[in-house]
Structure formats: C-alpha cells, structure tokens
Amino acid sequence: MGEDFRSFLKDMEETKEGGFIRINKEVDTQYEVSAIVTKLEQARQVPLLWFEKVKGHTLPVVVNCYADRGRVARALRVSKRALNQRVDQAYQYPIPPVEVSRAPVQEVVIQGTEVDLQKLPAMMYHNTDGGFYITAGIVLAKDPDTGDCNLSYNRLMVKGKNRLGIFMTVGKHLNAIYGKMEERGEPLEVAVSIGNHPASAIGALAIGPYHENEIGIIGGLKGSPLEIVRCKTVDLLVPAGAEIILEGEIAPYVREEEGPFGEFTGYAIRSAKNPVMRVKAITHRHNPIYQDICGGQHREHLTMATIPMEANYFRVIKGAVPEVEAVRMAAPFTLIISMRKKYEGQARSALLAAFSADLYLKHAIVVDHDIDIADLQRVFWALATRVQASRDLFIIPRARGSSLDPSAEPLGVMDKMGIDATAKPSLERFSPLNTVPQEVMDRIKLEDYIKNFPLPSQGTRD
Ligand SMILES: Cc1cc2nc3c(=O)[nH]c(=O)nc-3n(C[C@H](O)[C@H](O)[C@H](O)COP(=O)(O)O)c2cc1C
Ligand SMILES: [Mn+2]
C-alpha cells in the first residue's frame, strides 16, 4: 500500500510536525472534542489529536490532521514555502489513479440491515448544532454524461441507522450532478471516504472548471497514482487506503430538515430542507480510525480549504495578469492579491479574473507588490492611503456566492466588491515614501547612543 492515512499518522507521530498528542482520558462526542480543539486554538496550538477512548464508541478519533500548513507540507514531502507551488504543479500535471482488486478499506464489509451509522463517533460541536455530524468525509459521485468522478467535502448529518442529511452548495459540482440525476428521475450513487491522506484532502478540494479532475490532482500531489477500488454496492471507485467508506445513494426530489450547523464562517446556519443519502454498505479496515474535522470557525477547515483555493486563484489570475505576485485568503470569502502593476487597469483585470475563479469569492482587494499581504495592517494602510472609493471600488450586484454568508439572500445571491488599492497611476509616480537614507541606517548603531540597549520589550500597541 502506498501512502495512506495510517502511514501519514505514523509519520506525524514520529516527527510531531505541528504537534501530536495522544489523549487517554475518555471524551464525549457531544461538545467535548470541540471544546478541547477550541481551547487549544485559544492558546494558538493546533496539534494533531488522537483520542483513544470515546464515550459509547469503540473507534478512536483523530482531529486536526490538516490544521497546520507545515503538517500538510511534510505529508506532501515539500517545505512549507514550496506548498503553494506544489499544489499549482498538481493542478497542471495530474496523475490518473490505478484500480486495484484488493483494498485495506474493504477488509470488513457491512451491508443491508447490519449497517449502523450510529456506531461511528460522529460529533456535535456547538449548542446550536441540530444533530451529530460526519465532517471529514470526501464525497465521490459520477457525472452521468461523462462518467467522470467528482470529489468534494460535504457535511453529513446522522439521521438514524442508515440515513444522512447532506448539504450541497448550489452552483458547486456535486449539486450540479445531483441536479442532472433529478432531471432523469434517478437516484445519485455516492460514496464517502473517511480517513484520508492530506494529498486526498487537498486534491478533493481542488477548485476549477466542472471537468477539473480531483482524483488526478491527488495523484499529482502524491507524485504517484492514487490506488482506487471498486465499491461493493455502487458503481464507483474509492480510495483503497481510506479507513472507512460509506456507500449509498441520494434519491431524487426527497428533502428533509438538515441543520442547524455551526459553520466555518463562525455562524450557525439555520436548518433547511436538504437531500438525504441512504447508506447501503459500510466498508472499513480492521480497527478503523475515525477522522473528524472540527465544525465551526477552526484552523483545520480554514487551512485545508485555503491551500487549494489560493493555488486556484493564483493560476487563474496569472493567466489574465502575469504580473500577479501572491494571493491570500484573509477571511471567509475575502481575497487579497498583490501584483507588480505595469499598466493602468491591470488591477481590475486581476479582480475580474479572481471573481471568475470561484463563486465563493465575495470581496477582493488588489495591492502593489510592496505590501506584504500576510500583514493585514499594511493592507489596511494601502486601503487608507491609495484608495478613492468613487474611483477604485466596483460592485457586481446580485451575483452567485456562498449561501453560508449570513448576510446573503437564502440561496447565496449577494453583491461582490472589488477594490483596486494599488497606487495610481503607478507606484513609481505616486507620492514618494519617507525613508531615512540607507547609508545612515547602516552606520547608526543604537548601542552607541543608548545605554543598556537592547531595552526591555514593551507592548507594541498604545
Ligand atoms: C471541512 C469542509 C467541509 C465542507 N462542507 C461542505 C458542505 O457541507 N457543502 C458544500 O457544498 N461544500 C462544503 N465544503 C466545500 C466544498 O467541499 C468545496 O467547495 C469543493 O471544492 C466543492 O467541490 P465541487 O465543486 O467539485 O463540488 C466543505 C469544505 C471543507 C474543507
Ligand atoms: Mn469538482
């Protein structure tokens, strides 16, 4: 077996990249895991957590696998700095999967009336959550016209022994595939892969045109083909090295209450009528490890989602404006772009390209290359000193966005805003910056002027 979830966990336990902690004290799936993740984040820690004892369950739970960029980078065998480039390469050079006939994930096969989702340690994270959720499942589904397989993460609400409520954003690919099957009046077969190597997670979240091949991007990230195996009860091929696979189908035209659910925006999404997956089989490895991604506004969701998003924005914007230098998701639905502007109007071209790259984008800001976009104070300084709103801001009214934005209309209709915060007409012809001559800066040594230098450190804010 090539690189899979277990070899990743072993590697992390050995290297402790970003932190790795085994917890023996029993935890409850209701609120306790999310309390521990939340408290650690308050202390600015995102270690991989392995809960050995989970109340009422036999499976151990791991969380925070993709919460740290260094951890994801190590799993992909690149440095943290080279991570974006690696993802970009995988988008450019996907490697097709290979089918295998025997797979660890099918060591145990449970079918029919034996299926019991309640044996999985699904979680309840917040006081507002309407039920127990499976969050670390990659949903695989086939386009009925092309036969291509699409991958995405979708929250799944446990609704009894063999039923799951599923949320599919309107405008994203899984929803489009389900729509095609509804038009035919037929159920959509799906499989859910739980316990995945970071290459699978980042590849599954690849964003791009409808035909973008997520499974090939996983291979590109790994540097070798992903091994896939045929499901037992549905016509789909799934990662052979996953921990657990749920096989089933989503009936057309059936809608039931799903939610509320505390989302990554930090808000609880109200319950709504959403489709339902009926689970026909569960296959798993011997002694499966259950993976969870803590629901709500936590590092793991933000880290794993922004890595492929930023790589996609970068490649799409670069196609339109080669002068783009860097991009960064600064907040939900918010992108900052830096560029080396050569010609007037280019910042707007970059913004237009960004809005075409992903429907989730709501606010985008372009700054000059002298601004470090990781430093939001500098970005705000550019907004304060290089922008005139009537000239530099545009609004695209009532476009499609994410329905998870609580200020949007229910199905995600929203205004989009682009801000050109570059100096006009150019940085060179803009007001000069006030700087002390470099020669003097080099010559002056503070210890020659101030006794007891360096001074004891002081707070940076007044
Ligand atoms: C942890 C996690 C959970 C997610 N849950 C959902 C979800 O419930 N529904 C949804 O539409 N997208 C969800 N997403 C986002 C999609 O997985 C993502 O936009 C994906 O690229 C969509 O792929 P597609 O366009 O191929 O369908 C989630 C992302 C992450 C990282
Ligand atoms: Mn897709």
Coordinates of C-alpha atoms and ligand atoms in Angstrom, one line a residue, residues 150-152 173-174 204 206 208-210 212 214, ligand 2:
N150 CA -16.2 14.4 -8.7
L151 CA -14.8 14.8 -5.2
S152 CA -15.9 17.3 -2.5
H173 CA -20.3 20.4 -8.9
L174 CA -21.9 17.8 -6.7
A204 CA -10.6 16.7 -3.2
A206 CA -9.3 21.4 -5.9
G208 CA -11.8 24.8 -11.0
P209 CA -13.9 24.2 -14.1
Y210 CA -16.6 21.5 -14.0
E212 CA -11.5 19.5 -13.2
E214 CA -9.8 16.0 -8.5
Ligands
MN2 MN -15.4 19.3 -8.9

